Each structure stands twice: as C-alpha cells, then as structure tokens.
C-alpha cells in the first residue's frame, strides 16, 4: 500500500493479491493517494512456496491455487513420491504449520467442502468428518475458474472415471491415461489407488468403466511444477497425512512420471 501526502511522503507495503487499484481522498489539509499492488510471485522450487512464470490458463491457475493452499498450511513437503517420508519445511514458510486437527486449519478444510464441492450450499455440514482430499481438489479447480467443466466431488473416482469415459467414448474434457502414455503437464492430476485398488493402472480403470463399476477408493494430487532438466515434478495434495503436502515424482528421459505409487494421469489440457 502506498500513501502520498502532497507528494512529500510515500510508503509501499504489498499485502494482498489483487489487480492494481488507485483511490484518491481529498481532505482540507491535503490529498491522499492510496494504491494497492499485487505482490510479486516467487518461483516454485524444492525450497520455494509459489510458482513463477506459469502461463495464464485454467490448468496453471489450478497449480497456483494449490500452491497458495500449500503455503497456508506451512509449506510442508517430502522429497519423495512416498507420503510417509520425513516431512520438511520449505525456507519461505510462514511461522505456523498446521494440519486438519488444528483450529483455523480445520475450518479451512470445511471451506473446501462448502465452496469447492457444494459451491456455497449447506450440504457441507454433513461432511465435516469426511476425508477431505477430494474436497481439496474440488476447491482448487473451482477457484481456478473451471466452472461447470469439472465434476466437483468429495470422491476422486468421479473425475478419474470421467476421464476414462471421455477417452473411451472420444468425448472432450478430462482424459485419463497410464503414466507411460502421456507426459504430465502443470494442472494435471496424478492418480493412485487405495486399499482394493492399490496398483490400478489405466487398463484396470478402463475395465472398471466397461463393466459398469461404481465408487472405489483412490487419491489424486495436482501437478504444480515440472523440472525436466532435474528429472522430476512436484505435486500438491490435500489430506496427505492430514495436511496440504507437496511431493516429488521422478521423470524418465521421455518426460513420463516414474512411480510405483502413482499409476495413472488425469489430463486437464483439453478443457
């Protein structure tokens, strides 16, 4: 924020992410000019909290929203695709780190249901004890501006299977692939099965669709940054050890994700 009194005094403090705004206020003792400017976005890397030079698109907006939520939870990360690895804190984290059991963070999670899954509806009150990873994904996509182009849900299988259906039936929108079939891009989702679906890859998902299968347990995280030179990408997901956590997945020479944990990819690039 900048304050100018008859051109003699100014101070600038960046504190909120908005387009520049200029306000004039005239008083008997002079004229004040108040301006707001959006802060600069530092680069996202292993030790940084926000992406830089991400193209202006829906897919990149998802990555930005996820990165902002990661910062809110204290920039916690693991240097692996295994969420059970030791949690570390990025250098630019603020002083407080939290998880879903902490006051303030718990209410933040409820907002993912209310405004992400249910778009402001009261149904969120029935989900306060639910696992919240799918609500986190829904929040990121709705806040990024996908509107009705994404199937918001507290359960990951909804968008994973919509991608399978769209690909099988040659329809536009989300598309699901094996990790060896498609190179991940910023904004895409990486899928991993859980419990009875652990290890499922695209052929398993396609078979599930073709046989009319319904709900299954799974998890997805958002690709927020890709470093091909270093041979890895970064993911951010919600309810990973009850927090918003960043993970790292290796890439092969062709740029495909290499992981025994993440076995399919949901592409948002055709939306």
mmCIF file of C-alpha atoms in Angstrom:
data_model
loop_
_atom_site.group_PDB
_atom_site.id
_atom_site.type_symbol
_atom_site.label_atom_id
_atom_site.label_comp_id
_atom_site.label_asym_id
_atom_site.label_seq_id
_atom_site.Cartn_x
_atom_site.Cartn_y
_atom_site.Cartn_z
ATOM 1 C CA UNK A 1 0.000 0.000 0.000
ATOM 2 C CA UNK A 2 1.390 3.475 -0.870
ATOM 3 C CA UNK A 3 0.493 6.724 0.891
ATOM 4 C CA UNK A 4 1.313 10.103 -0.687
ATOM 5 C CA UNK A 5 0.600 13.411 1.070
ATOM 6 C CA UNK A 6 1.084 16.386 -1.277
ATOM 7 C CA UNK A 7 3.902 14.454 -2.897
ATOM 8 C CA UNK A 8 6.042 14.578 0.259
ATOM 9 C CA UNK A 9 5.623 11.145 1.797
ATOM 10 C CA UNK A 10 5.255 7.633 0.434
ATOM 11 C CA UNK A 11 5.492 4.147 1.798
ATOM 12 C CA UNK A 12 4.836 0.885 -0.065
ATOM 13 C CA UNK A 13 3.665 -2.363 1.508
ATOM 14 C CA UNK A 14 2.396 -5.300 -0.576
ATOM 15 C CA UNK A 15 -0.131 -7.399 1.291
ATOM 16 C CA UNK A 16 -2.954 -8.676 -0.860
ATOM 17 C CA UNK A 17 -3.235 -10.324 -4.266
ATOM 18 C CA UNK A 18 -5.463 -8.045 -6.369
ATOM 19 C CA UNK A 19 -5.218 -6.041 -9.560
ATOM 20 C CA UNK A 20 -3.747 -2.558 -9.030
ATOM 21 C CA UNK A 21 -6.281 -0.148 -7.517
ATOM 22 C CA UNK A 22 -5.935 3.622 -7.136
ATOM 23 C CA UNK A 23 -8.032 5.669 -4.685
ATOM 24 C CA UNK A 24 -7.937 9.460 -4.171
ATOM 25 C CA UNK A 25 -9.150 11.011 -0.903
ATOM 26 C CA UNK A 26 -9.241 14.824 -0.574
ATOM 27 C CA UNK A 27 -9.115 16.485 2.830
ATOM 28 C CA UNK A 28 -8.771 20.173 3.890
ATOM 29 C CA UNK A 29 -5.145 19.547 4.759
ATOM 30 C CA UNK A 30 -4.194 17.837 1.526
ATOM 31 C CA UNK A 31 -4.853 14.924 -0.852
ATOM 32 C CA UNK A 32 -4.057 11.311 -0.079
ATOM 33 C CA UNK A 33 -3.490 8.754 -2.826
ATOM 34 C CA UNK A 34 -3.843 5.100 -1.837
ATOM 35 C CA UNK A 35 -2.744 2.304 -4.185
ATOM 36 C CA UNK A 36 -2.811 -1.458 -3.911
ATOM 37 C CA UNK A 37 -0.414 -3.539 -5.977
ATOM 38 C CA UNK A 38 -0.257 -7.314 -6.360
ATOM 39 C CA UNK A 39 2.900 -8.784 -4.802
ATOM 40 C CA UNK A 40 5.483 -10.443 -6.971
ATOM 41 C CA UNK A 41 5.238 -14.247 -7.092
ATOM 42 C CA UNK A 42 8.493 -16.075 -6.226
ATOM 43 C CA UNK A 43 9.481 -19.176 -8.154
ATOM 44 C CA UNK A 44 8.273 -22.571 -7.001
ATOM 45 C CA UNK A 45 11.096 -24.983 -6.392
ATOM 46 C CA UNK A 46 12.019 -27.529 -3.786
ATOM 47 C CA UNK A 47 12.553 -24.705 -1.282
ATOM 48 C CA UNK A 48 10.039 -22.106 -2.507
ATOM 49 C CA UNK A 49 6.329 -21.679 -1.964
ATOM 50 C CA UNK A 50 4.816 -20.145 -5.089
ATOM 51 C CA UNK A 51 5.097 -20.655 -8.865
ATOM 52 C CA UNK A 52 6.577 -18.055 -11.187
ATOM 53 C CA UNK A 53 6.106 -17.554 -14.935
ATOM 54 C CA UNK A 54 3.237 -20.031 -15.123
ATOM 55 C CA UNK A 55 1.191 -19.277 -18.268
ATOM 56 C CA UNK A 56 -2.224 -17.726 -17.730
ATOM 57 C CA UNK A 57 -4.557 -20.686 -18.268
ATOM 58 C CA UNK A 58 -7.071 -22.745 -16.326
ATOM 59 C CA UNK A 59 -4.555 -25.536 -15.828
ATOM 60 C CA UNK A 60 -1.885 -23.228 -14.459
ATOM 61 C CA UNK A 61 -4.462 -21.469 -12.284
ATOM 62 C CA UNK A 62 -5.147 -24.807 -10.563
ATOM 63 C CA UNK A 63 -1.452 -25.103 -9.761
ATOM 64 C CA UNK A 64 -1.414 -21.577 -8.370
ATOM 65 C CA UNK A 65 -4.431 -22.149 -6.110
ATOM 66 C CA UNK A 66 -2.928 -25.418 -4.829
ATOM 67 C CA UNK A 67 0.381 -23.657 -4.160
ATOM 68 C CA UNK A 68 -1.366 -20.927 -2.185
ATOM 69 C CA UNK A 69 -3.123 -23.517 -0.027
ATOM 70 C CA UNK A 70 0.188 -25.305 0.490
ATOM 71 C CA UNK A 71 1.684 -22.023 1.707
ATOM 72 C CA UNK A 72 -1.259 -21.536 4.079
ATOM 73 C CA UNK A 73 -0.563 -24.945 5.661
ATOM 74 C CA UNK A 74 3.075 -24.030 6.232
ATOM 75 C CA UNK A 75 4.936 -25.202 3.093
ATOM 76 C CA UNK A 76 5.371 -28.791 4.286
ATOM 77 C CA UNK A 77 6.889 -31.273 1.826
ATOM 78 C CA UNK A 78 8.511 -34.661 1.401
ATOM 79 C CA UNK A 79 11.375 -35.177 -1.004
ATOM 80 C CA UNK A 80 9.778 -38.314 -2.440
ATOM 81 C CA UNK A 81 6.597 -39.733 -4.021
ATOM 82 C CA UNK A 82 6.059 -41.610 -0.756
ATOM 83 C CA UNK A 83 3.924 -39.529 1.592
ATOM 84 C CA UNK A 84 5.332 -41.465 4.565
ATOM 85 C CA UNK A 85 8.785 -39.941 4.062
ATOM 86 C CA UNK A 86 10.110 -37.384 6.535
ATOM 87 C CA UNK A 87 8.240 -34.078 6.376
ATOM 88 C CA UNK A 88 10.391 -30.998 5.825
ATOM 89 C CA UNK A 89 9.582 -27.280 5.767
ATOM 90 C CA UNK A 90 10.420 -25.025 2.811
ATOM 91 C CA UNK A 91 12.590 -21.983 3.523
ATOM 92 C CA UNK A 92 9.876 -19.427 2.754
ATOM 93 C CA UNK A 93 7.238 -20.933 5.039
ATOM 94 C CA UNK A 94 5.456 -18.645 7.459
ATOM 95 C CA UNK A 95 5.845 -19.263 11.159
ATOM 96 C CA UNK A 96 2.825 -21.562 11.657
ATOM 97 C CA UNK A 97 2.419 -25.003 10.162
ATOM 98 C CA UNK A 98 -0.782 -26.931 10.654
ATOM 99 C CA UNK A 99 -2.888 -29.967 9.927
ATOM 100 C CA UNK A 100 -6.565 -30.787 9.786
ATOM 101 C CA UNK A 101 -6.880 -31.160 13.551
ATOM 102 C CA UNK A 102 -5.685 -27.619 14.320
ATOM 103 C CA UNK A 103 -8.077 -24.694 14.908
ATOM 104 C CA UNK A 104 -8.179 -22.458 11.856
ATOM 105 C CA UNK A 105 -6.870 -25.197 9.597
ATOM 106 C CA UNK A 106 -9.882 -27.373 10.380
ATOM 107 C CA UNK A 107 -12.255 -24.564 9.364
ATOM 108 C CA UNK A 108 -10.207 -24.001 6.227
ATOM 109 C CA UNK A 109 -10.867 -27.627 5.286
ATOM 110 C CA UNK A 110 -14.600 -27.170 5.842
ATOM 111 C CA UNK A 111 -14.468 -24.333 3.309
ATOM 112 C CA UNK A 112 -13.160 -26.805 0.728
ATOM 113 C CA UNK A 113 -16.423 -28.734 1.075
ATOM 114 C CA UNK A 114 -18.678 -25.689 1.243
ATOM 115 C CA UNK A 115 -17.201 -23.656 -1.590
ATOM 116 C CA UNK A 116 -15.339 -26.335 -3.562
ATOM 117 C CA UNK A 117 -17.661 -29.331 -3.636
ATOM 118 C CA UNK A 118 -21.016 -27.648 -2.989
ATOM 119 C CA UNK A 119 -20.446 -24.129 -4.360
ATOM 120 C CA UNK A 120 -21.738 -22.405 -1.229
ATOM 121 C CA UNK A 121 -24.503 -24.875 -0.385
ATOM 122 C CA UNK A 122 -25.299 -26.079 3.115
ATOM 123 C CA UNK A 123 -24.611 -29.748 2.358
ATOM 124 C CA UNK A 124 -21.031 -29.290 3.572
ATOM 125 C CA UNK A 125 -22.249 -29.644 7.165
ATOM 126 C CA UNK A 126 -22.788 -33.361 6.542
ATOM 127 C CA UNK A 127 -19.143 -33.824 5.530
ATOM 128 C CA UNK A 128 -17.154 -32.314 8.411
ATOM 129 C CA UNK A 129 -15.835 -35.751 9.432
ATOM 130 C CA UNK A 130 -15.090 -36.965 5.882
ATOM 131 C CA UNK A 131 -11.680 -37.478 4.357
ATOM 132 C CA UNK A 132 -11.012 -34.168 2.622
ATOM 133 C CA UNK A 133 -8.554 -34.856 -0.200
ATOM 134 C CA UNK A 134 -11.264 -34.824 -2.881
ATOM 135 C CA UNK A 135 -12.727 -31.614 -1.455
ATOM 136 C CA UNK A 136 -9.273 -30.039 -1.728
ATOM 137 C CA UNK A 137 -9.088 -30.940 -5.430
ATOM 138 C CA UNK A 138 -12.607 -29.574 -5.983
ATOM 139 C CA UNK A 139 -11.698 -26.334 -4.197
ATOM 140 C CA UNK A 140 -8.609 -25.824 -6.363
ATOM 141 C CA UNK A 141 -10.459 -26.435 -9.619
ATOM 142 C CA UNK A 142 -13.453 -24.276 -8.723
ATOM 143 C CA UNK A 143 -11.272 -21.402 -7.508
ATOM 144 C CA UNK A 144 -9.202 -21.698 -10.696
ATOM 145 C CA UNK A 145 -12.310 -20.945 -12.766
ATOM 146 C CA UNK A 146 -13.260 -24.307 -14.272
ATOM 147 C CA UNK A 147 -16.967 -23.568 -13.587
ATOM 148 C CA UNK A 148 -19.065 -26.455 -14.941
ATOM 149 C CA UNK A 149 -16.149 -28.057 -16.800
ATOM 150 C CA UNK A 150 -15.050 -30.162 -13.820
ATOM 151 C CA UNK A 151 -17.019 -32.829 -11.865
ATOM 152 C CA UNK A 152 -16.676 -31.492 -8.316
ATOM 153 C CA UNK A 153 -16.905 -34.248 -5.744
ATOM 154 C CA UNK A 154 -15.568 -35.295 -2.337
ATOM 155 C CA UNK A 155 -14.509 -38.574 -4.009
ATOM 156 C CA UNK A 156 -11.623 -38.774 -6.500
ATOM 157 C CA UNK A 157 -13.129 -41.594 -8.541
ATOM 158 C CA UNK A 158 -15.614 -39.142 -10.092
ATOM 159 C CA UNK A 159 -13.079 -37.179 -12.131
ATOM 160 C CA UNK A 160 -10.807 -40.163 -12.707
ATOM 161 C CA UNK A 161 -13.679 -42.116 -14.265
ATOM 162 C CA UNK A 162 -14.976 -39.128 -16.209
ATOM 163 C CA UNK A 163 -11.542 -39.014 -17.829
ATOM 164 C CA UNK A 164 -11.769 -42.739 -18.610
ATOM 165 C CA UNK A 165 -15.263 -42.304 -20.096
ATOM 166 C CA UNK A 166 -14.286 -39.285 -22.202
ATOM 167 C CA UNK A 167 -11.294 -41.083 -23.635
ATOM 168 C CA UNK A 168 -13.173 -44.339 -24.296
ATOM 169 C CA UNK A 169 -16.095 -42.542 -25.946
ATOM 170 C CA UNK A 170 -13.952 -39.926 -27.734
ATOM 171 C CA UNK A 171 -15.525 -37.005 -25.856
ATOM 172 C CA UNK A 172 -13.927 -33.653 -24.982
ATOM 173 C CA UNK A 173 -12.831 -32.730 -21.472
ATOM 174 C CA UNK A 174 -10.818 -34.644 -18.903
ATOM 175 C CA UNK A 175 -8.824 -37.609 -20.222
ATOM 176 C CA UNK A 176 -7.282 -40.402 -18.154
ATOM 177 C CA UNK A 177 -4.075 -42.161 -19.285
ATOM 178 C CA UNK A 178 -1.473 -44.537 -17.991
ATOM 179 C CA UNK A 179 1.587 -42.719 -16.707
ATOM 180 C CA UNK A 180 3.603 -44.326 -19.516
ATOM 181 C CA UNK A 181 1.198 -42.991 -22.178
ATOM 182 C CA UNK A 182 1.111 -39.250 -21.570
ATOM 183 C CA UNK A 183 3.577 -36.690 -20.271
ATOM 184 C CA UNK A 184 2.208 -34.798 -17.263
ATOM 185 C CA UNK A 185 1.603 -31.081 -17.590
ATOM 186 C CA UNK A 186 1.053 -28.418 -14.941
ATOM 187 C CA UNK A 187 -2.524 -28.688 -13.665
ATOM 188 C CA UNK A 188 -2.911 -32.397 -14.389
ATOM 189 C CA UNK A 189 -3.746 -34.933 -11.683
ATOM 190 C CA UNK A 190 -1.720 -37.992 -10.788
ATOM 191 C CA UNK A 191 -3.805 -40.918 -9.534
ATOM 192 C CA UNK A 192 -3.031 -43.663 -7.050
ATOM 193 C CA UNK A 193 -5.329 -46.470 -5.956
ATOM 194 C CA UNK A 194 -6.085 -47.178 -2.327
ATOM 195 C CA UNK A 195 -6.935 -50.369 -0.474
ATOM 196 C CA UNK A 196 -8.576 -52.712 -3.004
ATOM 197 C CA UNK A 197 -7.496 -50.507 -5.951
ATOM 198 C CA UNK A 198 -3.823 -50.136 -4.954
ATOM 199 C CA UNK A 199 -1.710 -50.591 -8.066
ATOM 200 C CA UNK A 200 -4.570 -49.998 -10.506
ATOM 201 C CA UNK A 201 -3.395 -48.512 -13.792
ATOM 202 C CA UNK A 202 -5.311 -47.325 -16.845
ATOM 203 C CA UNK A 203 -6.300 -50.813 -18.094
ATOM 204 C CA UNK A 204 -7.846 -51.555 -14.688
ATOM 205 C CA UNK A 205 -9.742 -48.269 -14.728
ATOM 206 C CA UNK A 206 -10.974 -48.914 -18.264
ATOM 207 C CA UNK A 207 -12.177 -52.386 -17.304
ATOM 208 C CA UNK A 208 -13.973 -50.908 -14.312
ATOM 209 C CA UNK A 209 -15.758 -48.464 -16.622
ATOM 210 C CA UNK A 210 -16.654 -51.091 -19.203
ATOM 211 C CA UNK A 211 -18.163 -53.375 -16.556
ATOM 212 C CA UNK A 212 -20.277 -50.584 -15.070
ATOM 213 C CA UNK A 213 -18.322 -50.292 -11.837
ATOM 214 C CA UNK A 214 -19.099 -47.512 -9.373
ATOM 215 C CA UNK A 215 -17.319 -45.907 -6.451
ATOM 216 C CA UNK A 216 -13.827 -47.039 -5.453
ATOM 217 C CA UNK A 217 -11.222 -45.703 -3.049
ATOM 218 C CA UNK A 218 -8.440 -43.636 -4.602
ATOM 219 C CA UNK A 219 -6.448 -40.431 -4.319
ATOM 220 C CA UNK A 220 -5.205 -37.707 -6.683
ATOM 221 C CA UNK A 221 -2.673 -34.877 -6.363
ATOM 222 C CA UNK A 222 -2.122 -31.830 -8.578
ATOM 223 C CA UNK A 223 0.982 -31.299 -10.727
ATOM 224 C CA UNK A 224 2.194 -27.806 -9.788
ATOM 225 C CA UNK A 225 5.682 -27.629 -11.270
ATOM 226 C CA UNK A 226 7.842 -29.640 -13.701
ATOM 227 C CA UNK A 227 11.629 -29.527 -13.855
ATOM 228 C CA UNK A 228 12.604 -31.654 -16.835
ATOM 229 C CA UNK A 229 16.274 -30.727 -16.522
ATOM 230 C CA UNK A 230 16.354 -32.066 -12.960
ATOM 231 C CA UNK A 231 14.170 -35.029 -13.928
ATOM 232 C CA UNK A 232 11.244 -34.566 -11.566
ATOM 233 C CA UNK A 233 7.914 -32.850 -10.977
ATOM 234 C CA UNK A 234 6.176 -31.564 -7.880
ATOM 235 C CA UNK A 235 2.680 -32.492 -6.695
ATOM 236 C CA UNK A 236 0.461 -30.880 -4.089
ATOM 237 C CA UNK A 237 -2.392 -32.752 -2.464
ATOM 238 C CA UNK A 238 -4.826 -32.333 0.397
ATOM 239 C CA UNK A 239 -5.368 -34.664 3.347
ATOM 240 C CA UNK A 240 -1.952 -36.181 2.790
ATOM 241 C CA UNK A 241 -1.053 -37.023 6.383
ATOM 242 C CA UNK A 242 -3.940 -34.707 7.322
ATOM 243 C CA UNK A 243 -2.364 -31.622 5.767
ATOM 244 C CA UNK A 244 -1.668 -29.997 2.395
ATOM 245 C CA UNK A 245 1.622 -31.599 1.409
ATOM 246 C CA UNK A 246 3.976 -31.331 -1.554
ATOM 247 C CA UNK A 247 5.590 -34.448 -3.016
ATOM 248 C CA UNK A 248 8.191 -35.144 -5.700
ATOM 249 C CA UNK A 249 7.876 -37.664 -8.554
ATOM 250 C CA UNK A 250 10.716 -38.600 -10.887
ATOM 251 C CA UNK A 251 10.510 -38.351 -14.681
ATOM 252 C CA UNK A 252 12.063 -40.639 -17.261
ATOM 253 C CA UNK A 253 14.003 -39.367 -20.272
ATOM 254 C CA UNK A 254 10.771 -39.033 -22.251
ATOM 255 C CA UNK A 255 9.181 -36.897 -19.550
ATOM 256 C CA UNK A 256 6.781 -39.526 -18.204
ATOM 257 C CA UNK A 257 6.144 -39.859 -14.471
ATOM 258 C CA UNK A 258 8.002 -42.813 -12.968
ATOM 259 C CA UNK A 259 6.414 -44.068 -9.771
ATOM 260 C CA UNK A 260 5.231 -47.306 -8.220
ATOM 261 C CA UNK A 261 2.678 -45.300 -6.257
ATOM 262 C CA UNK A 262 1.129 -43.035 -8.901
ATOM 263 C CA UNK A 263 -0.101 -45.225 -11.748
ATOM 264 C CA UNK A 264 -2.396 -43.059 -13.910
ATOM 265 C CA UNK A 265 -2.747 -39.475 -15.043
ATOM 266 C CA UNK A 266 -5.866 -37.334 -15.488
ATOM 267 C CA UNK A 267 -5.142 -34.656 -18.092
ATOM 268 C CA UNK A 268 -6.955 -31.305 -17.977
ATOM 269 C CA UNK A 269 -5.235 -29.936 -21.073
ATOM 270 C CA UNK A 270 -8.247 -30.421 -23.385
ATOM 271 C CA UNK A 271 -10.596 -28.349 -21.250
#
